[in-house]
Coordinates of C-alpha atoms in Angstrom, one line a residue:
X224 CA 0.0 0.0 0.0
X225 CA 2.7 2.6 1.0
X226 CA 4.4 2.0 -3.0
X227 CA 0.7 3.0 -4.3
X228 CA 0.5 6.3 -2.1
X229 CA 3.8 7.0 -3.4
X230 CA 2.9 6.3 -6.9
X231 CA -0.4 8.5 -6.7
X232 CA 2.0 11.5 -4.8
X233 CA 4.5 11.4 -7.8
X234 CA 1.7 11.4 -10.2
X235 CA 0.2 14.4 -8.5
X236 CA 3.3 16.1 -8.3
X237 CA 3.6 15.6 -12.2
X238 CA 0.0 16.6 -13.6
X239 CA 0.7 19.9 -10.5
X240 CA 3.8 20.9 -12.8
X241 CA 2.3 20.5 -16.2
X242 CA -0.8 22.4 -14.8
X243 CA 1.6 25.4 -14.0
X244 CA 3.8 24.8 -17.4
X245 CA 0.4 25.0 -19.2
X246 CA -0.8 27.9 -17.0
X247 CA 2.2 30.0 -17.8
X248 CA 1.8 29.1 -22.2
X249 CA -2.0 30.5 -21.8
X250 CA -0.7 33.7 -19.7
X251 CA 2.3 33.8 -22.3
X252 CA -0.6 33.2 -25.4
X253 CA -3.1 35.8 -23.8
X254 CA -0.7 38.4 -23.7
X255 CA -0.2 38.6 -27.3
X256 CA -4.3 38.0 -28.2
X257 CA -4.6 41.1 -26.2
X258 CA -6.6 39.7 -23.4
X259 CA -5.6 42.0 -21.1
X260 CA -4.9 45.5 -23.2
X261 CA -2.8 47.4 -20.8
X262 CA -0.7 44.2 -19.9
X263 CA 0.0 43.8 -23.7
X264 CA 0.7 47.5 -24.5
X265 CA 3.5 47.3 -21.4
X266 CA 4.9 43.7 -22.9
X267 CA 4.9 45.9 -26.4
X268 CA 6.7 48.9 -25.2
X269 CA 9.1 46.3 -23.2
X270 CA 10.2 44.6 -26.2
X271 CA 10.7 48.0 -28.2
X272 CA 12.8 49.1 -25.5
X273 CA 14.4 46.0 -25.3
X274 CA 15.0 46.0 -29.2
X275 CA 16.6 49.8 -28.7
X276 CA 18.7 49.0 -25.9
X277 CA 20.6 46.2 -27.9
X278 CA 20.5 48.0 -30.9
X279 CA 22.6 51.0 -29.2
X280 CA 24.7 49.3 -26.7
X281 CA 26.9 46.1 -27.7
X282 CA 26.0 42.8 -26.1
X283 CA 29.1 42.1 -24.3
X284 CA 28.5 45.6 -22.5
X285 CA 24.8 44.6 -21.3
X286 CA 26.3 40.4 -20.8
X287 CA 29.1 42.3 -18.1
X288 CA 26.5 44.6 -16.5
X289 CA 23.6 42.1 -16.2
X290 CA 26.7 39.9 -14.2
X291 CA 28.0 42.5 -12.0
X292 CA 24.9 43.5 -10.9
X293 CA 23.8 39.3 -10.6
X294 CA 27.1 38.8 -8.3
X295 CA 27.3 42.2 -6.3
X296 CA 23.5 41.9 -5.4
X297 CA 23.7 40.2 -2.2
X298 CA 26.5 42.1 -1.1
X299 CA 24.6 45.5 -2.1
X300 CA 21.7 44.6 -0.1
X301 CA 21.9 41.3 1.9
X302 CA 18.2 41.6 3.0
X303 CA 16.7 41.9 -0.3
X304 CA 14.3 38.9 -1.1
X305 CA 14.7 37.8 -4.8
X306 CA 11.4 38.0 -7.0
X307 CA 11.5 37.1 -11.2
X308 CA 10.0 40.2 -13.1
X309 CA 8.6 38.2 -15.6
X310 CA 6.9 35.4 -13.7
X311 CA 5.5 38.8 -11.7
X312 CA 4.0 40.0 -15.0
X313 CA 2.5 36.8 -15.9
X314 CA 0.9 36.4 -12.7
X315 CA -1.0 39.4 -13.8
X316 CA -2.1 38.2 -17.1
X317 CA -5.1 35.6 -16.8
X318 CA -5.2 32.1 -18.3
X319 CA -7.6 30.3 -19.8
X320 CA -9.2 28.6 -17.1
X321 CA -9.6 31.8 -15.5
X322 CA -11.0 33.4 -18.3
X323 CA -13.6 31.3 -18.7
X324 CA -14.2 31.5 -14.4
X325 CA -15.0 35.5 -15.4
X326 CA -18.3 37.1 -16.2
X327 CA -19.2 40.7 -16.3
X328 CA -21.7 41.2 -13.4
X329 CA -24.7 42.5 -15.5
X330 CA -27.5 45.2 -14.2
X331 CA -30.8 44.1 -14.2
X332 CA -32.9 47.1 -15.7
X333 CA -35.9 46.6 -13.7
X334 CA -34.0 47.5 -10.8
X335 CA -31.9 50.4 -11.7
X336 CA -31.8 53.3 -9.3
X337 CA -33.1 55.9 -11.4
X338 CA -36.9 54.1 -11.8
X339 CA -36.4 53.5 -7.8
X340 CA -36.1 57.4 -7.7
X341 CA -38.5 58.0 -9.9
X342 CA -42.0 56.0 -8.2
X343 CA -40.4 56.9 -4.7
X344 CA -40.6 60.4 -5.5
X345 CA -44.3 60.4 -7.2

């Protein structure tokens, strides 16, 4: 019995990371269909920055500043607690399952303030 728990806790663990692998694709694909407009105008202006930078500055200069700042990081600030900008971005961005989890909450006319008003005050 104890080799068929473990089975069913490996299998778990392997359909819990594909669920996140497939998670992060449908953030990744919904932020270039423009699910969420404001996320995909920042991605847009991120990768035109991005193009400019490495159009204007060689890649060896950028390659020795992205490693001095990796390496000197801790001894800069010994406190700070590491985060990944782009898995913070994506966190923003919806997937599919959630996207089909969301509905607009709709008014119901009958019950709109204004007719409220308007036999309350006759």
């Amino acid at each position: 019995m104890d080799k068929l728990y473990a089975i069913q806790d490996v299998f778990i663990s392997v359909q819990s990371a594909l669920d996140e692998v497939a998670s992060f694709g449908e953030r990744l694909k919904n932020t270039f269909n423009w699910t969420v407009p404001f996320l995909s105008w920042l991605a847009i202006i991120a990768l035109c920055l991005a193009t400019l930078l490495l159009y204007l500055i060689p890649l060896r200069y950028l390659v020795l500043a992205w490693g001095v700042n990796k390496f000197t990081k801790k001894l800069r600030d010994p406190y700070m607690i590491d985060n990944n900008e782009l898995f913070d971005f994506l966190s923003r961005v919806p997937s599919d399952v959630q996207m089909m989890q969301y509905c607009e909450l709709r008014v119901d006319p009958g019950q709109s303030p204004n007719k409220r008003r308007r036999t309350n005050l006759s």
